[in-house]
Coordinates of C-alpha atoms in Angstrom, one line a residue:
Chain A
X257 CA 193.4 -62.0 68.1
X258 CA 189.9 -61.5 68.3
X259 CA 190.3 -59.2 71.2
X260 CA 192.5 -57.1 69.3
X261 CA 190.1 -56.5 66.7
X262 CA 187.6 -56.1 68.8
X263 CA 189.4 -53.1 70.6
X264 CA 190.3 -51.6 67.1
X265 CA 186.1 -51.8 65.5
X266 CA 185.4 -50.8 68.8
X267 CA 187.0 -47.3 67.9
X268 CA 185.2 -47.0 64.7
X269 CA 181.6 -48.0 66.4
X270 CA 179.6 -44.9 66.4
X271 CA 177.3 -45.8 68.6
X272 CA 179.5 -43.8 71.1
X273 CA 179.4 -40.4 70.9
X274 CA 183.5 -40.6 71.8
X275 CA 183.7 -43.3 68.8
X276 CA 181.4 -40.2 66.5
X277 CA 184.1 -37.8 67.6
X278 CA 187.2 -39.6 66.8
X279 CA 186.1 -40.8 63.8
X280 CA 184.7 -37.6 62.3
X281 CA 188.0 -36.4 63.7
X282 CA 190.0 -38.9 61.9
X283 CA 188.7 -38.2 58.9
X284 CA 188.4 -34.3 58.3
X285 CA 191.9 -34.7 59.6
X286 CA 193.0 -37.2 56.9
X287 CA 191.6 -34.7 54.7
X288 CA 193.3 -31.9 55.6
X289 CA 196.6 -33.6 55.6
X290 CA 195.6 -34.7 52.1
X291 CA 195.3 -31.2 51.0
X292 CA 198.1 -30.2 52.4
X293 CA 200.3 -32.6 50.7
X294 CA 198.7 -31.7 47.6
X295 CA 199.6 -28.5 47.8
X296 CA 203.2 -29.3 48.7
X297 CA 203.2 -31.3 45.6
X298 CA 201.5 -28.8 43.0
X299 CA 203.9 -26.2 44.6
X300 CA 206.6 -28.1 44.1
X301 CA 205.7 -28.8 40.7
X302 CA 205.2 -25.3 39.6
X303 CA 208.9 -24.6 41.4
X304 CA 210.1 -27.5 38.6
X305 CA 208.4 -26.0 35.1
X306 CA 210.7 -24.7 32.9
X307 CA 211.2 -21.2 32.3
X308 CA 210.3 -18.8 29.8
X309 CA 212.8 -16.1 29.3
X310 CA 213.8 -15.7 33.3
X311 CA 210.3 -17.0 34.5
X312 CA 208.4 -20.1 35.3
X313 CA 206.3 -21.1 32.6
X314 CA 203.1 -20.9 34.2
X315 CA 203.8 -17.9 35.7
X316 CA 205.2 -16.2 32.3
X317 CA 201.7 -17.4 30.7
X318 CA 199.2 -15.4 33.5
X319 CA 201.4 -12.4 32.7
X320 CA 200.4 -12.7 29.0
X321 CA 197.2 -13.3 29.8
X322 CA 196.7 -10.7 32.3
X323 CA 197.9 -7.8 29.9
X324 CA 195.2 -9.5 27.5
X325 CA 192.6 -9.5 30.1
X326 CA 193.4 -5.4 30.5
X327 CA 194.1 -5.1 27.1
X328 CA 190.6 -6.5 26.2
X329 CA 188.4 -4.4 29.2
X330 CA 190.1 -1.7 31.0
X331 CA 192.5 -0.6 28.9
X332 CA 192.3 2.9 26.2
X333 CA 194.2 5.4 24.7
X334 CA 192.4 7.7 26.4
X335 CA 193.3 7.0 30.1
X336 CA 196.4 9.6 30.1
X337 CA 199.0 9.9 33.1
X338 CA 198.4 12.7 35.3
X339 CA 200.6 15.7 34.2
X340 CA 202.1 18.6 36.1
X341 CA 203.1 22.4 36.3
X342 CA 206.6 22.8 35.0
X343 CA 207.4 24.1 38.6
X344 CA 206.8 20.7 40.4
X345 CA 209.3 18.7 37.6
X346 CA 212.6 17.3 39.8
X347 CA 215.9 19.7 38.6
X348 CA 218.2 16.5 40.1
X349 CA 216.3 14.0 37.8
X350 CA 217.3 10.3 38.6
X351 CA 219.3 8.5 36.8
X352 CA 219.0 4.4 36.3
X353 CA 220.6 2.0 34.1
X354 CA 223.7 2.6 31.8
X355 CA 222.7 -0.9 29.6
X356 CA 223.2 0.5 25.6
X357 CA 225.1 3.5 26.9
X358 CA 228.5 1.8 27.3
X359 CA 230.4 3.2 24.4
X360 CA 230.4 6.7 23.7
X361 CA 227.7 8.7 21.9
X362 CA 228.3 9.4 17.9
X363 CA 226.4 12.8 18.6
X364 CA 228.1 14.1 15.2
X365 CA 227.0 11.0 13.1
X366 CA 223.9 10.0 14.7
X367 CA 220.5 9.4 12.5
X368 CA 217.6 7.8 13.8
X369 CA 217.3 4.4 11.3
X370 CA 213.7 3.3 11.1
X371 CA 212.9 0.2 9.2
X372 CA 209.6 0.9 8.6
X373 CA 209.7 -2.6 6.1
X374 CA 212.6 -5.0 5.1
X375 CA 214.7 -3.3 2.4
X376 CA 212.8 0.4 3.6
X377 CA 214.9 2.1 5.6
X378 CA 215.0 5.2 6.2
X379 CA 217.6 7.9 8.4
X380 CA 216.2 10.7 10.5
X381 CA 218.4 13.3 11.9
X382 CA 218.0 15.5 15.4
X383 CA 217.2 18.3 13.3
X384 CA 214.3 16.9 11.2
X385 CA 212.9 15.9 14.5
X386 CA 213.2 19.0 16.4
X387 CA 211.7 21.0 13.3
X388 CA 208.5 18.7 14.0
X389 CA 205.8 20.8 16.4
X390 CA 207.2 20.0 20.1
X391 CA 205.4 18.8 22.8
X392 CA 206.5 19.0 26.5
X393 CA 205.7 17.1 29.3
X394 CA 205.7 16.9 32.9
X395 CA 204.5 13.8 34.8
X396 CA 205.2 11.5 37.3
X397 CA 208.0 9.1 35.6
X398 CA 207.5 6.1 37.4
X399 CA 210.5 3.1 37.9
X400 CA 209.6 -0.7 38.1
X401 CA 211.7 -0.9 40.7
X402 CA 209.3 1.2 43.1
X403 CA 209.7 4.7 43.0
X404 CA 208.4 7.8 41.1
X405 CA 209.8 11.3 40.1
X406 CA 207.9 14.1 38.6
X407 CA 210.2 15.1 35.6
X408 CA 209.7 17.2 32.8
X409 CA 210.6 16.0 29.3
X410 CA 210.4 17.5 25.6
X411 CA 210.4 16.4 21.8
X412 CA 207.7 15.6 19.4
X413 CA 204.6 13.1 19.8
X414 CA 205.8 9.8 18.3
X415 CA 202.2 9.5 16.9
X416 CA 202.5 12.8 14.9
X417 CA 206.2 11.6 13.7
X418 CA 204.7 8.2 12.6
X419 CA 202.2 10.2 10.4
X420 CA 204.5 12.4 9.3
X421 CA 206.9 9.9 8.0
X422 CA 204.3 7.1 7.1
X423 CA 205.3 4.5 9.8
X424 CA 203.2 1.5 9.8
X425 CA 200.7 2.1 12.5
X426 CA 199.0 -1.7 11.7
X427 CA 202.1 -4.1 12.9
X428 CA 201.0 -5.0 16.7
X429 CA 204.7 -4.0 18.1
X430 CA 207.5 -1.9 17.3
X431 CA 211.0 -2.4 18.0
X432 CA 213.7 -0.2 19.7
X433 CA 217.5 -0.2 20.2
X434 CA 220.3 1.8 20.9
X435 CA 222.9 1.8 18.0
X436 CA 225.2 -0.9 20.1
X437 CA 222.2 -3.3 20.7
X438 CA 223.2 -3.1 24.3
X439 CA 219.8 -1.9 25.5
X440 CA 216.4 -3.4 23.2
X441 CA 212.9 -2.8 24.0
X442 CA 209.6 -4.2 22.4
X443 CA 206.5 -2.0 22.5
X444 CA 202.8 -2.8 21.5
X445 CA 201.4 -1.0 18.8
X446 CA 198.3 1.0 20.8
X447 CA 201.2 2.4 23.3
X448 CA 203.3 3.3 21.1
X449 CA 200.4 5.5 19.6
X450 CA 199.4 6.4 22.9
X451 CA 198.9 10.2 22.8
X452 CA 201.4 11.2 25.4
X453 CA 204.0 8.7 23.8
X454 CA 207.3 10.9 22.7
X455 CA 210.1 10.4 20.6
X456 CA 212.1 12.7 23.4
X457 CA 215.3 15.2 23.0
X458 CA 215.0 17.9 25.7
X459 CA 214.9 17.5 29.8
X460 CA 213.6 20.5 31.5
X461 CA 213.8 22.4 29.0
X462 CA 217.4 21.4 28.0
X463 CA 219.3 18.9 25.5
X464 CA 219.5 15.4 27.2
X465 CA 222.6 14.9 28.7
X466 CA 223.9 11.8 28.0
X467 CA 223.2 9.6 30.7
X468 CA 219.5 10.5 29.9
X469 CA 219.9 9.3 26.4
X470 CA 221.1 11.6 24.2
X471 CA 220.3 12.3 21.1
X472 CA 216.9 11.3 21.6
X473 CA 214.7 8.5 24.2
X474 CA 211.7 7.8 24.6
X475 CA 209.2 9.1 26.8
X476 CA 206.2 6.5 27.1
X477 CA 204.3 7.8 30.2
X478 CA 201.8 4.9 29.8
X479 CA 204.9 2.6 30.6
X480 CA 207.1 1.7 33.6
X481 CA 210.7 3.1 32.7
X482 CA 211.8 0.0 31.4
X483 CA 210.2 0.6 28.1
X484 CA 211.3 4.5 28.6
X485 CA 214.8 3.1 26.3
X486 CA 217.6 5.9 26.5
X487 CA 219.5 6.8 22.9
X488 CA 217.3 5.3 20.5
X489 CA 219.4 4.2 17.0
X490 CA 217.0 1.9 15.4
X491 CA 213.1 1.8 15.4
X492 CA 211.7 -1.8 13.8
X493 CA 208.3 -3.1 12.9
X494 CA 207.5 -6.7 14.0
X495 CA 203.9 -8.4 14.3
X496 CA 206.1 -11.0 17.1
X497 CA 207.0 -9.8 20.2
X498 CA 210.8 -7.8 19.4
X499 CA 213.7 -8.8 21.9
X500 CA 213.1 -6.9 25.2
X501 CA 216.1 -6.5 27.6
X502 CA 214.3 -6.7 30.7
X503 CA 211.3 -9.1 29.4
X504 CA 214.2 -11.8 28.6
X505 CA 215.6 -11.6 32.6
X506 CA 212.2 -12.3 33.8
X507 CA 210.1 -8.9 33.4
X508 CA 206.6 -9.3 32.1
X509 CA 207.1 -8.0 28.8
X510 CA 204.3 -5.8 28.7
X511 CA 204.8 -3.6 31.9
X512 CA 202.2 -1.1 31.3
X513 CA 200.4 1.4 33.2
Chain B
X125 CA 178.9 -36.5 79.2
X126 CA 180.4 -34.7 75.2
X127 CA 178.6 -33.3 73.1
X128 CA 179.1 -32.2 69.1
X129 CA 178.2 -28.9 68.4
X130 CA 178.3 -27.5 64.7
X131 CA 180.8 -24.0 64.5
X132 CA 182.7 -23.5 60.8
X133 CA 180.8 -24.5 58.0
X134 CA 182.6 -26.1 55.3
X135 CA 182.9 -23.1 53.1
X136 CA 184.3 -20.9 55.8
X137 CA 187.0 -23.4 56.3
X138 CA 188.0 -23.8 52.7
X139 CA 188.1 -20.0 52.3
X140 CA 190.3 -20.2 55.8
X141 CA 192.5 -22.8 54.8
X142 CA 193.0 -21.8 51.3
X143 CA 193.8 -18.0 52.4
X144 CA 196.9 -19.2 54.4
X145 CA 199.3 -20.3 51.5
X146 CA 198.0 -18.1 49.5
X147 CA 198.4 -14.5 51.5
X148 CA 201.8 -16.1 52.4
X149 CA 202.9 -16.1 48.6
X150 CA 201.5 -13.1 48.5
X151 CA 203.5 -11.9 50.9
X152 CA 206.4 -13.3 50.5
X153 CA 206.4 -12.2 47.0
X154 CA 205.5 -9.2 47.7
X155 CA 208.3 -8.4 50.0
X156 CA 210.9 -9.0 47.1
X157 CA 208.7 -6.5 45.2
X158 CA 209.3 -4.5 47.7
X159 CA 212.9 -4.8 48.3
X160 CA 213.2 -2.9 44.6
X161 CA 212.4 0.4 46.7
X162 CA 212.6 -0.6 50.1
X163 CA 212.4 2.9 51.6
X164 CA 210.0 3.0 54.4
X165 CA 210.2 4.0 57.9
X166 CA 208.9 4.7 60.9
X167 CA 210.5 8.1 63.1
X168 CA 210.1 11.4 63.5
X169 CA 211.9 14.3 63.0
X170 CA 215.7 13.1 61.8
X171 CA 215.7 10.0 64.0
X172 CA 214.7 6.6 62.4
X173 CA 212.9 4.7 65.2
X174 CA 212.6 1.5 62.9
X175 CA 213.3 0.5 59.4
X176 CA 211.5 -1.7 56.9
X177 CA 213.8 -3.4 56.8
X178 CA 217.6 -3.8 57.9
X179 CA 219.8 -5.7 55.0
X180 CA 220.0 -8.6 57.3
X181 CA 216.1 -9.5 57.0
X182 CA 216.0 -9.1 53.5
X183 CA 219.3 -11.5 53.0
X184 CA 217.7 -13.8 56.1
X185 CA 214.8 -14.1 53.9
X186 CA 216.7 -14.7 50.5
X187 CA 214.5 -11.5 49.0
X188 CA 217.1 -10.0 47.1
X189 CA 217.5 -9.3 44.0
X190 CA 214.5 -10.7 42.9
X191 CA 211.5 -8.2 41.7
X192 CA 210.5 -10.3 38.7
X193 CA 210.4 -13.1 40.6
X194 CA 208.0 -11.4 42.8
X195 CA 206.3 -9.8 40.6
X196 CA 205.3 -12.8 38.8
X197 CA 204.6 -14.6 41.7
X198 CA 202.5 -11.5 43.0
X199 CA 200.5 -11.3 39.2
X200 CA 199.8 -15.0 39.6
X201 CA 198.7 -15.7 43.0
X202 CA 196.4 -12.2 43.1
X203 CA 193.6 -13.6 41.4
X204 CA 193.7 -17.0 43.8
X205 CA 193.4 -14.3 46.4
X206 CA 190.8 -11.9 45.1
X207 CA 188.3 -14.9 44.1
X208 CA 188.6 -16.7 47.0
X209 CA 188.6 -13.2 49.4
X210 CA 185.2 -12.2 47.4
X211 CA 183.8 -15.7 47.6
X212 CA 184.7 -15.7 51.2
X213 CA 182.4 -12.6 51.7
X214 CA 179.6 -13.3 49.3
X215 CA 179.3 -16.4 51.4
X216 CA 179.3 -14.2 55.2
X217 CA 176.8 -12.3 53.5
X218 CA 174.5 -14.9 51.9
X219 CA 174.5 -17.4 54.7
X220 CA 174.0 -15.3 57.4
X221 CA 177.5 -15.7 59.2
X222 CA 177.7 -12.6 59.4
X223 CA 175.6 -11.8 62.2
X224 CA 178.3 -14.0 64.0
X225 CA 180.9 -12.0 62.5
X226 CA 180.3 -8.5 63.0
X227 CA 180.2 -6.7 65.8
X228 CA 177.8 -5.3 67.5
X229 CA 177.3 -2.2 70.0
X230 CA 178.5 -4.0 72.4
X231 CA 181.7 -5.7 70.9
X232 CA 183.5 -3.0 71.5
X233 CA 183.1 -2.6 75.0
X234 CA 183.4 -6.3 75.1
X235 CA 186.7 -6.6 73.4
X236 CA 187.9 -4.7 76.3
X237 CA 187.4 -6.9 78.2
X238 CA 189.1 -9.6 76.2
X239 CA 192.2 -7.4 76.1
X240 CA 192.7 -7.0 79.8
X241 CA 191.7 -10.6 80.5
X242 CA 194.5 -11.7 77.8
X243 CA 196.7 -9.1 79.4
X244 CA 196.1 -11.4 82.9
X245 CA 194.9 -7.9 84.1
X246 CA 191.6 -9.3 85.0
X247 CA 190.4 -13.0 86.1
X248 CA 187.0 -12.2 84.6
X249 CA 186.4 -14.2 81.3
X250 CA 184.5 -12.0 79.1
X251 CA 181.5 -13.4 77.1
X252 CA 182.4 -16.3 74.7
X253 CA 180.1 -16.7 71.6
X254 CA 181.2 -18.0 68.7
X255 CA 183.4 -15.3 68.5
X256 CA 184.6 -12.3 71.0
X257 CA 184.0 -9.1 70.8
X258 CA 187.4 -8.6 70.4
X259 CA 187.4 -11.6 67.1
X260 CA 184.4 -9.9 66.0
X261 CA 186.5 -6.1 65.5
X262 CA 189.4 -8.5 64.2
X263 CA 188.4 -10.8 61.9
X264 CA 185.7 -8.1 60.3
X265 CA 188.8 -6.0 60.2
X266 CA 191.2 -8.1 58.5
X267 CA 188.2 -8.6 55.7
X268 CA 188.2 -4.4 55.5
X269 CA 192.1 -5.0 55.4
X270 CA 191.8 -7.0 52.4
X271 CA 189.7 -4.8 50.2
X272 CA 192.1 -2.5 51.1
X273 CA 195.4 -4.8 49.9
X274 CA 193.0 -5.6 46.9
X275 CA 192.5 -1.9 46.0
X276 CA 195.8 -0.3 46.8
X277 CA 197.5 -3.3 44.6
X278 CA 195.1 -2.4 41.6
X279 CA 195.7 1.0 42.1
X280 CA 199.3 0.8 42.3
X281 CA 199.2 -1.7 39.5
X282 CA 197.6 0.3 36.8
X283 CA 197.8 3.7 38.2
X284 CA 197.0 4.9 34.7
X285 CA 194.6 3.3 33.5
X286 CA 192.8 3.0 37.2
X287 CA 193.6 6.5 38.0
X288 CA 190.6 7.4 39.5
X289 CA 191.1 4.8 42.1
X290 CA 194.6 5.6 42.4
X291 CA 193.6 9.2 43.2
X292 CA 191.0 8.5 45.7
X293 CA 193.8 6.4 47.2
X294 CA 195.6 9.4 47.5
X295 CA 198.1 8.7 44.4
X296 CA 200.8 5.9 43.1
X297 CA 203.1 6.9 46.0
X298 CA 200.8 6.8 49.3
X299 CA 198.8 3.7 47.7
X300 CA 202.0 2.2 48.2
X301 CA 202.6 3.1 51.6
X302 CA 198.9 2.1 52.2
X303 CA 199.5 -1.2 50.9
X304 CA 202.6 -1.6 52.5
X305 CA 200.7 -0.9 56.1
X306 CA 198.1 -3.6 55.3
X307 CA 200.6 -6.2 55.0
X308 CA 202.6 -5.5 58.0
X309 CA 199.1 -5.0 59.7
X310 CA 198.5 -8.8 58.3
X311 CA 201.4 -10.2 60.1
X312 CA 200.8 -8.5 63.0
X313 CA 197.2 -10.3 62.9
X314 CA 198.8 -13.4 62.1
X315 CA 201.3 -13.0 65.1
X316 CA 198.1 -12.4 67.6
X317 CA 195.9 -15.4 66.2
X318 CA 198.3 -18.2 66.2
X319 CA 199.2 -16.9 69.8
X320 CA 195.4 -16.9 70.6
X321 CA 194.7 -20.0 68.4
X322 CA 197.6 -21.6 70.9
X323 CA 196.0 -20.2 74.0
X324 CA 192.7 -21.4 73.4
X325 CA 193.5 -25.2 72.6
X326 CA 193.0 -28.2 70.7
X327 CA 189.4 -28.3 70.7
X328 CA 188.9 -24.9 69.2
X329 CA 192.0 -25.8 66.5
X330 CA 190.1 -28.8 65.8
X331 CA 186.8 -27.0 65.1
X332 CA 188.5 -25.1 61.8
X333 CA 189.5 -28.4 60.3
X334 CA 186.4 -30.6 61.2
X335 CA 184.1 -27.8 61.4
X336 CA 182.4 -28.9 64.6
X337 CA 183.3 -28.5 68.3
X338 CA 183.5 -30.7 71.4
X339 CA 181.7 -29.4 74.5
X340 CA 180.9 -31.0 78.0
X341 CA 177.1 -30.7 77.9
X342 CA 176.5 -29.2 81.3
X343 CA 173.6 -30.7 82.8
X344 CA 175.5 -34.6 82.5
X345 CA 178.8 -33.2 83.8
X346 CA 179.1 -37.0 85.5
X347 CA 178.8 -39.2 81.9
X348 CA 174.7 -40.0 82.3
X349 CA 172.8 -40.3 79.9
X350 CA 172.2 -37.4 77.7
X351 CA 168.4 -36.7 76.9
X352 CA 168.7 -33.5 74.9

């Protein structure tokens, strides 16, 4: 017995210079694997949170925070997308996502609602719109999903429109959907008010067709396309975070440029 | 007769240790970002000579389908791997590891020599500090590699509200391309060190987890006693 002891303190004895190395060894070792099955754990626990509309908690929490990190320092109205010459704007422009386009169009009926409180409501039609000063606009239209296209879009500044028909301009979001709820976006207050947002009716130069969102989209340059939602029927006020299609399957609800 | 001899101090091998989960959540996430637009190739003319990437990797790899996933992944695990890149070279910088680190005017001729001896084109071992000429041009490179992944990802991140880097970057759509590069150059990087990590044994392995290394002191090759 005592020899077997022996044998194993004999290990541990530094004054060996084999005995320093193993045990110095040993133990940064022992560390390491330590760490690593830390991490293993902590991963695994962050794979186990619950989610938060589509995303792990955690990880639905740093994207809040990180749009109020930009919101708070690098972000301004006055950081505007790069725009164009009328000549470089696609005349095949992409097309992406049908969601809210489903049933056909009410092009004789349509008015744009805006609820600009509960029980004030008020109905907007294309015309009223179009006779508001026009503003066009040819940038680089950008898709979440990884590619860009320079396109060239018309209608009136959704900043002068606000002004023009007293929209609140205080709530922090406003609210958007098509007229058969299929597609819903949320937008913060400053982007909305951004100055190249646009409450949009023409494509190079012509109507929307409908697949583009005719009557009227929005053009919000400062946004991925996401937020860019195609035949707008209702525009809502909200100082909570409105529904947002692509937020609720995971997005970051924010998406901004 | 062995001796200890100090090589990686602990800060280096926290920064080193923590970089390798993290740049491979980076990565991985990022290739499901990717996947969204997964357009890039390498050819010339109208023939394709490779394609990143063939549906099979991207199903192999269970990417599909997923660019919020990645994306919150990606938004999560940046800031691990900014602070701990930046830390990393504030560290080279203040404790002097960098005059280990970067090379010199004659790393270059000296990585030469590293290639052809790796390539068995030459028996000749080249000079072995703490690092090789040829570690030195690597390992300073993948730090320039990582700014690079850093700035390209802001850039293509918030292209608007960055757009001054994004245009010095040469716009949203090459920023991209730049920061897709980067990352296949870090796997490529990856490939070669655990290949030359393999090659070059347990003792040197050891040394980035205990931070020192074991040499033979050479004047007690026989076990005597060691006086220095």
């Amino acid at each position: 017995m005592k020899k077997i002891f022996n044998k194993i303190f004999a290990k541990f004895d530094n004054s060996t210079i084999e005995n320093k190395i193993r045990r110095k060894t040993l133990l940064s070792f022992s560390f390491f694997g330590l760490m690593i099955f830390i991490v293993i754990v902590g991963w695994k626990n962050l794979l186990n949170q619950p989610k938060v509309d589509g995303v792990l908690k955690p990880l639905r929490t740093t994207l809040i925070n990180n749009e109020k990190i930009v919101s708070a320092t690098v972000y301004s109205n006055k950081n505007l997308a790069p725009t164009y010459p009328f000549e470089k704007a696609a005349r095949q422009v992409r097309v992406n996502g049908n969601y809210g386009l489903q049933i056909a169009a009410d092009t004789t009926n349509w008015k744009l609602k805006i609820v600009r409180k509960p029980g004030d409501t008020l109905m907007v039609t294309l015309a009223e719109i179009k006779a508001l000063p026009k503003t066009e606009l040819t940038y680089n239209f950008k898709c979440i999903e990884g590619w860009c296209q320079i396109s060239n879009w018309g209608g009136v500044l959704y900043s002068v429109f606000a002004k023009k028909y007293g929209l609140p301009i205080d709530s922090a979001y406003a609210g958007l959907e098509t007229p058969d709820d299929g597609y819903y976006v949320g937008i913060d207050m400053p982007s909305m008010m951004h100055p190249q947002t646009l409450l949009c009716y023409e494509m190079n130069g012509k109507p929307l067709p409908l697949n583009q969102g005719y009557p009227l989209r929005l053009i919000i340059p400062v946004k991925y396309g996401v937020k860019n939602i195609k035949r707008i029927g209702t525009i809502f006020f909200s100082n909570s975070p409105p529904p947002d299609y692509w937020a609720e399957r995971g997005y970051d609800y924010y998406s901004g440029l | 007769m062995k001796k200890i001899e100090k090589k990686h101090p602990l800060a280096i091998r926290w920064f080193h240790w923590i970089n390798f989960p993290v740049l491979g959540v980076m990565i991985w996430s990022g290739l499901m970002i990717y996947w969204a637009n997964g357009v890039y190739t390498i050819g010339f003319g109208d023939s394709t000579i490779l394609k990143f990437f063939p549906t099979g990797f991207y199903e192999a790899l269970n990417l599909k389908y997923k660019l919020a996933t990645g994306m919150a992944f990606h938004f999560f695990m940046m800031w691990i791997f900014a602070i701990n890149g930046l830390l990393y070279i504030l560290y080279t910088f203040i404790s002097g590891e960098w005059r280990y680190l970067l090379p010199n005017k004659n790393s270059f001729k000296d990585a030469w020599k590293v290639l052809k001896h790796d390539l068995f084109l030459t028996k000749e071992k080249p000079l072995q500090g703490k690092f090789n000429g040829a570690q030195q041009i690597a390992y300073s490179g993948v730090i320039v590699m990582g700014i690079g992944s850093l700035l390209t990802g802001i850039a293509i991140y918030k292209p608007i509200q960055f757009s001054t880097l994004c245009w010095l970057l040469g716009g949203y759509e090459f920023a991209r391309i730049i920061h897709f590069a980067l990352t296949i150059g870090f796997c490529l990087f990856f490939l070669v060190h655990i290949a030359q990590v393999i090659k070059a044994g347990w003792r040197n392995f050891s040394a980035m987890v205990t931070g020192f290394e074991v040499k033979e002191n050479p004047l007690t090759p026989n076990g005597g006693i060691d006086k220095i």
